[in-house]
mmCIF file of C-alpha atoms in Angstrom:
data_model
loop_
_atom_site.group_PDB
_atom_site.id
_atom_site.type_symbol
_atom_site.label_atom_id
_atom_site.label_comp_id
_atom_site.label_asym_id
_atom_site.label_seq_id
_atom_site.Cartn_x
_atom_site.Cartn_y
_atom_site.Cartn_z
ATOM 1 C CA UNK T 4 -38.882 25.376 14.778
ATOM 2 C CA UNK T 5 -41.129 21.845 14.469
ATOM 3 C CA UNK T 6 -39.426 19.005 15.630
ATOM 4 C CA UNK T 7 -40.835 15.054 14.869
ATOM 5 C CA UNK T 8 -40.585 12.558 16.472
ATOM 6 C CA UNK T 9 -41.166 9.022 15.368
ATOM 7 C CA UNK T 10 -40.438 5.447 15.288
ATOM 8 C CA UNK T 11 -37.733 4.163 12.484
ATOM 9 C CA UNK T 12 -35.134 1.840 11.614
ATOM 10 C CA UNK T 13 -31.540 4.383 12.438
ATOM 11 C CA UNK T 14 -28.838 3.663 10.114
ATOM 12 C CA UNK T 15 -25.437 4.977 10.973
ATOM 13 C CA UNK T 16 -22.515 4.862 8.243
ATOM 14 C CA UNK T 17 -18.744 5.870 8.453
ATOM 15 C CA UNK T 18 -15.194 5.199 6.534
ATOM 16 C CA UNK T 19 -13.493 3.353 8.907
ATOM 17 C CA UNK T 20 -9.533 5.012 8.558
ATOM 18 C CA UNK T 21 -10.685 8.318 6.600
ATOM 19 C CA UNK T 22 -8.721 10.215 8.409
ATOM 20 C CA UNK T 23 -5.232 8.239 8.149
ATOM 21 C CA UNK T 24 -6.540 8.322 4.303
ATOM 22 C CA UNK T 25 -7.154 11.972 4.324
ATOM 23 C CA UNK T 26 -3.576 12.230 5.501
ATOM 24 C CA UNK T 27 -1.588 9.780 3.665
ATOM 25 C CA UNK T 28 -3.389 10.892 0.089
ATOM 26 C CA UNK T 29 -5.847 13.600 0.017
ATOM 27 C CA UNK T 30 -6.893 13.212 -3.485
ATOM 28 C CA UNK T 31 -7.641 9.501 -3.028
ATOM 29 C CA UNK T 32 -9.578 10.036 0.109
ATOM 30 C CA UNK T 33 -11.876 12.582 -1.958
ATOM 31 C CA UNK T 34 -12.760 9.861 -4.156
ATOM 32 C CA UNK T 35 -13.201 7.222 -1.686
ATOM 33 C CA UNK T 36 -15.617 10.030 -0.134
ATOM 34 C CA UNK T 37 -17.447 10.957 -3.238
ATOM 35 C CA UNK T 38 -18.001 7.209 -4.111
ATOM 36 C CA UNK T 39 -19.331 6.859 -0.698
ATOM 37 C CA UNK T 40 -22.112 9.462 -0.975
ATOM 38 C CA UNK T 41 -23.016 8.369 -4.343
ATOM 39 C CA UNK T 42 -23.642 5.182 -3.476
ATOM 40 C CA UNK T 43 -25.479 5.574 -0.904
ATOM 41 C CA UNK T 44 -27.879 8.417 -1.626
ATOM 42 C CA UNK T 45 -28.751 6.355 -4.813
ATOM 43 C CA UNK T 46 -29.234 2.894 -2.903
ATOM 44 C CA UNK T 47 -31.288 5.516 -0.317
ATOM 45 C CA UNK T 48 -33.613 6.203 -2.315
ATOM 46 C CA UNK T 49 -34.083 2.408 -3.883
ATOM 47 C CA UNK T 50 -35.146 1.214 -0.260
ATOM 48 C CA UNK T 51 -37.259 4.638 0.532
ATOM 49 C CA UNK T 52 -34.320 5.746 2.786
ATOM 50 C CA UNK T 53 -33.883 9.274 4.447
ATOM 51 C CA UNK T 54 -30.506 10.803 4.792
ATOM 52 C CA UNK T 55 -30.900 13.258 7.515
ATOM 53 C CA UNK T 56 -27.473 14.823 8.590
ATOM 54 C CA UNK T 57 -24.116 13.951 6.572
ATOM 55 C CA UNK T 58 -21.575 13.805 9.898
ATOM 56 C CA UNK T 59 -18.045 14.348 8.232
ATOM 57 C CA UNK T 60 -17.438 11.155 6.370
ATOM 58 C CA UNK T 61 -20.277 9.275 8.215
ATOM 59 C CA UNK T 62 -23.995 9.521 7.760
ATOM 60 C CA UNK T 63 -27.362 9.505 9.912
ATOM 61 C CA UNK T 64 -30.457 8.352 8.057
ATOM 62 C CA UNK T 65 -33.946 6.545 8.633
ATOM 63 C CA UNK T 66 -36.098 3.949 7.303
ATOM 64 C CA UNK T 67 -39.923 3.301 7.745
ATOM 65 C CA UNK T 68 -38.909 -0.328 8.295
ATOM 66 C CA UNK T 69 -35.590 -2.344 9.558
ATOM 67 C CA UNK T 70 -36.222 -4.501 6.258
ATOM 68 C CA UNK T 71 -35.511 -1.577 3.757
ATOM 69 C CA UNK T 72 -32.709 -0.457 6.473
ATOM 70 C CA UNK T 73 -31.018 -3.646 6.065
ATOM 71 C CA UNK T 74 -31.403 -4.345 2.383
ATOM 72 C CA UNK T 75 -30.689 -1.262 1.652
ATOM 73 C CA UNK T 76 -27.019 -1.437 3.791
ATOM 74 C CA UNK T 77 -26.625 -4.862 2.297
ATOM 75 C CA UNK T 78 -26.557 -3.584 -1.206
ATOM 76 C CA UNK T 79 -24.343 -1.100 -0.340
ATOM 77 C CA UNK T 80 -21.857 -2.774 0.524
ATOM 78 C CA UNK T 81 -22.205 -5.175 -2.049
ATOM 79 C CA UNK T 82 -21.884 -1.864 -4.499
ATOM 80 C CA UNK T 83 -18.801 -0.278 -2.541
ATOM 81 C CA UNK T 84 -16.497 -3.946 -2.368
ATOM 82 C CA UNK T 85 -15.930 -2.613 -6.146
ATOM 83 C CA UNK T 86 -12.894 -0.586 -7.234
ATOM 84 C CA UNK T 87 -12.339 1.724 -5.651
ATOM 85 C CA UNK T 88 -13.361 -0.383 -2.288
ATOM 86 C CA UNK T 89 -14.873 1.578 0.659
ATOM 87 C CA UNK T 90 -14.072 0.289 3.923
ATOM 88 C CA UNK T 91 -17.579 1.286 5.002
ATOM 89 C CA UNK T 92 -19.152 0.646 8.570
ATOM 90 C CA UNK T 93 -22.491 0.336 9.040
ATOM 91 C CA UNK T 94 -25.217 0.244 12.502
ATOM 92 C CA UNK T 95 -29.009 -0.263 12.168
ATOM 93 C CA UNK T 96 -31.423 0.094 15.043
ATOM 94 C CA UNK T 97 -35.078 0.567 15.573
ATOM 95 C CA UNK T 98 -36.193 2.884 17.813
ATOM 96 C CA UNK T 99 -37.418 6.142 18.619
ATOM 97 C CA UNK T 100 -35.815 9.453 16.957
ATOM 98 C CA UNK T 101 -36.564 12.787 17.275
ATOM 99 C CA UNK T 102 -35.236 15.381 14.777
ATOM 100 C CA UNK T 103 -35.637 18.842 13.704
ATOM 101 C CA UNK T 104 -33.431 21.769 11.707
ATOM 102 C CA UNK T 105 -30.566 21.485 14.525
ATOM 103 C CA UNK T 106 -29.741 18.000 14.846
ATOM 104 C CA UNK T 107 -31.501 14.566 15.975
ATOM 105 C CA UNK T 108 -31.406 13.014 19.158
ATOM 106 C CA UNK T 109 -32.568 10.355 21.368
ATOM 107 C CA UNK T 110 -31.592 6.795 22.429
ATOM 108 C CA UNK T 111 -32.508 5.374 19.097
ATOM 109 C CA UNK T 112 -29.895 7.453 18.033
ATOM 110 C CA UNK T 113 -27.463 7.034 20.850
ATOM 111 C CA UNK T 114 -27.588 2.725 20.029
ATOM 112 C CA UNK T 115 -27.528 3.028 16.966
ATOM 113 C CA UNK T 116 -24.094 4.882 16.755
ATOM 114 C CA UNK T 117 -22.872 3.051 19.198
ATOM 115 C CA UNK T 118 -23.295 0.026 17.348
ATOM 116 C CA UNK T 119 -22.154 1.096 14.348
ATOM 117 C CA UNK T 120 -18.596 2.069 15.822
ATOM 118 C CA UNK T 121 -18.706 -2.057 16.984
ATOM 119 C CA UNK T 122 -18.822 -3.102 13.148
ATOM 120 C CA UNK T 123 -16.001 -4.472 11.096
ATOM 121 C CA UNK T 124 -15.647 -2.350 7.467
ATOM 122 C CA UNK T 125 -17.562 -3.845 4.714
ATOM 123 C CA UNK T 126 -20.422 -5.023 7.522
ATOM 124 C CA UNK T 127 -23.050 -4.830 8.808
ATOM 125 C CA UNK T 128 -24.344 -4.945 12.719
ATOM 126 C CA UNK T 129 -27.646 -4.441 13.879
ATOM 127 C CA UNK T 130 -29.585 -5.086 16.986
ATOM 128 C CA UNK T 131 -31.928 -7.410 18.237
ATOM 129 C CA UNK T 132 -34.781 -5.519 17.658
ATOM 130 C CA UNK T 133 -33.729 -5.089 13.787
ATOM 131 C CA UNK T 134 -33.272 -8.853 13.571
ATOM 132 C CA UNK T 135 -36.310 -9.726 15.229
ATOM 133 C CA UNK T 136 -37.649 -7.900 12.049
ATOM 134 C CA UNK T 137 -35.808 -9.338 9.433
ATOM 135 C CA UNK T 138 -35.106 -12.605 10.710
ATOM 136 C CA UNK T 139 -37.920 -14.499 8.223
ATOM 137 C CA UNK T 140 -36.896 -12.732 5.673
ATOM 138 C CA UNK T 141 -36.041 -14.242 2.241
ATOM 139 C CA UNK T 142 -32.485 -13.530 2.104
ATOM 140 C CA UNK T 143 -31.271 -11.528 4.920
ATOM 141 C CA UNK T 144 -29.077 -13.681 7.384
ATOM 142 C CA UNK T 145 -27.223 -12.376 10.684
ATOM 143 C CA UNK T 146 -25.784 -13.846 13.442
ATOM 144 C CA UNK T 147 -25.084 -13.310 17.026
ATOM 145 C CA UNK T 148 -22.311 -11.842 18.385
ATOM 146 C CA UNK T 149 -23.580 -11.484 21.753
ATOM 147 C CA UNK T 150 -24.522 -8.867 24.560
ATOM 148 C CA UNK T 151 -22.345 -5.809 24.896
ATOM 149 C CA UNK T 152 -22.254 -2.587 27.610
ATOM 150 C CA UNK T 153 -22.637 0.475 25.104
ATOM 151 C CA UNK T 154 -21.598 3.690 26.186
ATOM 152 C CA UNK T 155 -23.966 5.740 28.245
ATOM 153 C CA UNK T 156 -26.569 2.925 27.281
ATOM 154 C CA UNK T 157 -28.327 1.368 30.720
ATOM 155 C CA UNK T 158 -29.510 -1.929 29.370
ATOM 156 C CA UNK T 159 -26.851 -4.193 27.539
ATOM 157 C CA UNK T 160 -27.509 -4.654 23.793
ATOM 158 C CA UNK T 161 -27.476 -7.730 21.755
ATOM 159 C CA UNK T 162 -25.276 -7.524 18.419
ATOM 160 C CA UNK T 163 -26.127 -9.699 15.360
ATOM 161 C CA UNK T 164 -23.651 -9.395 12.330
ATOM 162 C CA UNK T 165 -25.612 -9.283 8.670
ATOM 163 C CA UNK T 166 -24.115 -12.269 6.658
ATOM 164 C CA UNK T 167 -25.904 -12.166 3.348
ATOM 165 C CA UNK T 168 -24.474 -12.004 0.143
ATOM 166 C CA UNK T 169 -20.801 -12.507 1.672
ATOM 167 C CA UNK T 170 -20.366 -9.789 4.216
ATOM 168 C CA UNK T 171 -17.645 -10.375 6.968
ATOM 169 C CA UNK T 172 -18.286 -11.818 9.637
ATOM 170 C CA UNK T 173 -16.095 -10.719 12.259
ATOM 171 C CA UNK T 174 -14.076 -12.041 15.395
ATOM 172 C CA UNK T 175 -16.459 -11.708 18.240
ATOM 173 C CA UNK T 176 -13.492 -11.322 20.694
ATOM 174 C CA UNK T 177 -12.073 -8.402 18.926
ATOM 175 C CA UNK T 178 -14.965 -6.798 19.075
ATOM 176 C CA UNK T 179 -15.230 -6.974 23.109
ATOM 177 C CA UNK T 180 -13.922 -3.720 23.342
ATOM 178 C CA UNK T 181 -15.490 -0.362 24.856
ATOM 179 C CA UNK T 182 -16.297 1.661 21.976
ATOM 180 C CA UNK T 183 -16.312 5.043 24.018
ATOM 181 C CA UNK T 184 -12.611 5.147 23.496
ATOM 182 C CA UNK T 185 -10.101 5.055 20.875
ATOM 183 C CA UNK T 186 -8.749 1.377 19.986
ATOM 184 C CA UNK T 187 -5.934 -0.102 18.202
ATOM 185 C CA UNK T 188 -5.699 -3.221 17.842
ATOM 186 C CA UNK T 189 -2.209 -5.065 17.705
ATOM 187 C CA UNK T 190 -0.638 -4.710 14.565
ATOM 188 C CA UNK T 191 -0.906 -9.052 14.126
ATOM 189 C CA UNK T 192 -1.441 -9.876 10.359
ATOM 190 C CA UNK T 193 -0.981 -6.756 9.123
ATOM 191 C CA UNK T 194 0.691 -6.723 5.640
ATOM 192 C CA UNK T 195 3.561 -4.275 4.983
ATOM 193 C CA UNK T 196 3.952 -3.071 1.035
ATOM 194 C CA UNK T 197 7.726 -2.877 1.795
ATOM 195 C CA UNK T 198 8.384 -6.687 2.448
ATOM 196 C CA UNK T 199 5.707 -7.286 -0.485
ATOM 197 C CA UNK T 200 7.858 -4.980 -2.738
ATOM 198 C CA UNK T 201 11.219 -7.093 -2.166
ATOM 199 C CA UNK T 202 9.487 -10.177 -2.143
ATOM 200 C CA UNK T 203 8.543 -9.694 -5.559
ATOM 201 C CA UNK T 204 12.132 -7.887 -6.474
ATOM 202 C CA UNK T 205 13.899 -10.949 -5.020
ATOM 203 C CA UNK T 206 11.655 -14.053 -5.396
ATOM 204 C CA UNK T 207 8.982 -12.331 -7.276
ATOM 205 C CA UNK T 208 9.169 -15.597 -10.362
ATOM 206 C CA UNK T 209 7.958 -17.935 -7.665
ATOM 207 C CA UNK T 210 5.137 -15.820 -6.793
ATOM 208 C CA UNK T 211 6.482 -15.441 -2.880
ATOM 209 C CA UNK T 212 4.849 -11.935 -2.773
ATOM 210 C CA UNK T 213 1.394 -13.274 -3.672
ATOM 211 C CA UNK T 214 1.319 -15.405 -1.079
ATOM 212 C CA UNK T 215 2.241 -13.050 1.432
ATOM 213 C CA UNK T 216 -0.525 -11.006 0.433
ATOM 214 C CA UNK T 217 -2.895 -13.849 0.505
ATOM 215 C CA UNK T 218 -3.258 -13.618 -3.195
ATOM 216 C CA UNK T 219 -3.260 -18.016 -3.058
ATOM 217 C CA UNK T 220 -4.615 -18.835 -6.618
ATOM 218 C CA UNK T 221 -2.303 -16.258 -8.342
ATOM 219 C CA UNK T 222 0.937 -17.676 -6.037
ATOM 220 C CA UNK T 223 0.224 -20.694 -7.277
ATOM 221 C CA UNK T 224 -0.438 -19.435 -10.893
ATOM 222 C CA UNK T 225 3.291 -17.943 -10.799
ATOM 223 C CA UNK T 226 4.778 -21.290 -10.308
ATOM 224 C CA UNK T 227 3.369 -22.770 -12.498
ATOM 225 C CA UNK T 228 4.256 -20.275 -15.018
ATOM 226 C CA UNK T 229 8.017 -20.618 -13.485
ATOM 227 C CA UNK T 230 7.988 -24.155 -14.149
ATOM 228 C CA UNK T 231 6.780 -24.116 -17.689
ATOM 229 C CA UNK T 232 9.147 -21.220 -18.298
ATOM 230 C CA UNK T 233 12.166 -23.182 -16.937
ATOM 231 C CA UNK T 234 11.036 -26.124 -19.227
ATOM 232 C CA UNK T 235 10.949 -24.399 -22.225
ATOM 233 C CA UNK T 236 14.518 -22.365 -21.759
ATOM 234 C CA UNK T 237 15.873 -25.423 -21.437
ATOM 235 C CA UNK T 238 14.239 -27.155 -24.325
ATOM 236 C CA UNK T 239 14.623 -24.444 -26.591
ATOM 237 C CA UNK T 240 17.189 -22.296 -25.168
ATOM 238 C CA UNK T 241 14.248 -19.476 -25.092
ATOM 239 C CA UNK T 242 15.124 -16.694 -22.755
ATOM 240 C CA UNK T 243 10.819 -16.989 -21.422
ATOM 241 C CA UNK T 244 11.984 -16.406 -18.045
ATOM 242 C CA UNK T 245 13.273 -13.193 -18.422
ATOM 243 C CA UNK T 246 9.709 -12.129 -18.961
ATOM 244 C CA UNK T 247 8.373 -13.321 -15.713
ATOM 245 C CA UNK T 248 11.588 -11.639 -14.136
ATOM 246 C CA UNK T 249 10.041 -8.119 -16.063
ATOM 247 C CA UNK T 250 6.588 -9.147 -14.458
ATOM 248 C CA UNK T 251 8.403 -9.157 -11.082
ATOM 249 C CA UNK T 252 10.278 -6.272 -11.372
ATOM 250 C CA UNK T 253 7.370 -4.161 -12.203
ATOM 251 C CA UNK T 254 5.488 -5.720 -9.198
ATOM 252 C CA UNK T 255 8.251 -5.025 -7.058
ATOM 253 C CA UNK T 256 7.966 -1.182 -8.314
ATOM 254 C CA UNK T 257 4.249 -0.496 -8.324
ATOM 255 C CA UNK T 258 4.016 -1.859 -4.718
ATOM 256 C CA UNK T 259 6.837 0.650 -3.727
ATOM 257 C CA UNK T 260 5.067 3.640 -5.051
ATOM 258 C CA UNK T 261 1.091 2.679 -4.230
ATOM 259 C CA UNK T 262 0.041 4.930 -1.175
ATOM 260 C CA UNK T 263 -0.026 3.163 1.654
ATOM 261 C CA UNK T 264 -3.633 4.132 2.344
ATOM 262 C CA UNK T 265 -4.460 2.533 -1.015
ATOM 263 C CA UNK T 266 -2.216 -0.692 0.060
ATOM 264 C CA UNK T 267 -4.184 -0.789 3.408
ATOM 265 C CA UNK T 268 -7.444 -0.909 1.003
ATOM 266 C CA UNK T 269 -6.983 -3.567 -0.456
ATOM 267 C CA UNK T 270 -4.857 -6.145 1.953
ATOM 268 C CA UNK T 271 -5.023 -5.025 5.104
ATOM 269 C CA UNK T 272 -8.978 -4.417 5.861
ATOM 270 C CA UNK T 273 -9.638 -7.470 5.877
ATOM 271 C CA UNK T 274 -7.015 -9.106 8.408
ATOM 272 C CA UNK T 275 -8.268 -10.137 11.241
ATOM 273 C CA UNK T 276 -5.791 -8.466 13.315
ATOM 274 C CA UNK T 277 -5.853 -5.182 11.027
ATOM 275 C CA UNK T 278 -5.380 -2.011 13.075
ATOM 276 C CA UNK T 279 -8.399 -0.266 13.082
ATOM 277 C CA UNK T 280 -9.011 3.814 14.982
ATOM 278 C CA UNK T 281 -12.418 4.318 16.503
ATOM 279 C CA UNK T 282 -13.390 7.172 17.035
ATOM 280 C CA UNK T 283 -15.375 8.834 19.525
ATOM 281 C CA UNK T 284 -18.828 9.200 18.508
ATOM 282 C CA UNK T 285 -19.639 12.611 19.095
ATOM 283 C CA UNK T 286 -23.078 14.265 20.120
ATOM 284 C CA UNK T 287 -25.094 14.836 17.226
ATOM 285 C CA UNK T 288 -26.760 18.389 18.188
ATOM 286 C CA UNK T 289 -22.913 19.796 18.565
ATOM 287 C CA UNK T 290 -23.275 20.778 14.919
ATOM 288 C CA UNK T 291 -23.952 24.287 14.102
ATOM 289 C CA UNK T 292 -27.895 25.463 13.259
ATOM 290 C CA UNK T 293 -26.284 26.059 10.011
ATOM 291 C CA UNK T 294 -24.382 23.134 9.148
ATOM 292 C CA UNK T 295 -27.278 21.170 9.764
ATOM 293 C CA UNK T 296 -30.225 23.439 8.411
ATOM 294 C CA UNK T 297 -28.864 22.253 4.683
ATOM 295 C CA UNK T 298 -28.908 18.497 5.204
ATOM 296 C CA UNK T 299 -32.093 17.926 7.386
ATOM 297 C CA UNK T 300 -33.911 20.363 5.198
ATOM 298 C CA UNK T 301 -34.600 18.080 2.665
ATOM 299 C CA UNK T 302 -36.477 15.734 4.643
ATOM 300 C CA UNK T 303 -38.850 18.056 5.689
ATOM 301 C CA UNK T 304 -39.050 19.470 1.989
ATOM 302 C CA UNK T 305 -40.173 15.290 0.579
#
């Protein structure tokens, strides 16, 4: 059995929530998954990426340099914001990894997961090292977050957030949490698809529900639409507002019946005080000789 060892640019992925998803709709999970995988072997091997070990519904992969690692995690995400959106995290590091048919290992690794569990979904964090490397570039922005104590890593570790093209950029305070344990954090700004439901049922024509779901321009759209509505049935006697109560009504009953894992997709990953479950990274060589003889095969086969 050969091992290598060698310096790269560690990416670490995951679906932040997959396994609430997994739980509250199965099928939809799947395809968040599948979309996931597509995306990024394909943007992989734009940016000369290698996926070495798929890790349940996270990745490990490497880079020759933290340039390609970060454009190639930037345009990922750009990709997965489309429908269906995938609240993916995302951690690059460069350092020293050493990898063979049974897993991969080192502190490279260890950092690099670490700081991938920090990241909000849809971002990007990497570490000072990484944004030494990129920070010239063209178009890749980050900035600080600060130092943090990682888990089982001696020296602290500064944290820069990727902001290019758009990408979050998160609350540093929620973020100073210790990432060897599972968090929730306080259920503050959270939407709930019930209220949304009989907001549209009851007040649906003035757009209330659209509001609360932050949804400002298309609030403001149902107004207007009330107001020209009321105009007209009371120039012409035209029953036009009935229609807008239909449009309600069959707001109020799609957001009853949408999944709430689907709901949580797309108004509640965003919130800055959306509950989020970290999980505990877990060693990477506890995977069976098996399990990981098919994925880090193919490196050695390129």
């Amino acid at each position: 059995m050969t091992s290598k060892r060698q310096l790269a640019a560690i990416m670490f992925t995951d679906i932040a929530g997959f396994s609430a998803m997994m739980h509250d709709n199965e099928g939809y999970a799947k395809t968040i998954l599948a979309r996931q995988r597509q995306t990024l072997e394909s943007t992989h091997r734009d940016f000369g990426g290698k996926i070495l070990q798929y890790i349940g519904d996270g990745t490990l992969s490497i880079f020759r340099s933290a340039v390609e690692a970060v454009e190639c995690a930037v345009n990922m995400q750009v990709e997965l914001r489309k429908a269906p959106y995938v609240p993916l995290r995302i951690g690059i590091h460069t350092g020293d990894i050493t990898y063979d048919e049974t897993g991969a290992f080192g502190d490279g690794v260890n950092i690099t997961s670490r700081v991938e569990e920090l990241c909000v979904p849809g971002g990007v964090f990497i570490t000072e090292k990484v944004y030494d490397d990129i920070r010239n570039h063209a178009w890749l922005s980050a900035m600080p977050l600060g130092p943090y104590d990682l888990h089982n890593i001696e020296t602290r570790i500064h944290v820069y957030a990727v902001t290019s093209k758009g990408l979050p950029v998160p609350d540093r305070n929620r973020l100073n949490v210790s990432p060897e344990r599972d968090v929730d954090y306080p259920a503050a700004g959270l939407k709930n698809k019930f209220t949304a439901a009989i907001l549209a049922l009851f007040l649906g024509m003035f757009g209330a529900h659209r509001f609360y779901l932050g949804q400002r321009k298309k609030g403001i759209l149902y107004l207007v639409a009330f107001g020209v509505a009321m105009a007209a049935a009371i120039e012409e006697n035209a029953p036009i507002i009935a229609i807008l109560a239909i449009i309600a009504f069959v707001d109020s009953v799609l957001l009853f019946v949408m999944p709430k894992a689907e709901f949580d997709q797309k108004y509640n990953q965003m919130a800055p005080g959306a509950t989020r479950q970290r999980k505990r990274t877990q060693p990477i060589k506890e995977r069976t000789p098996k399990e990981n003889r098919s994925a880090v095969s193919e490196v050695f086969r390129k």
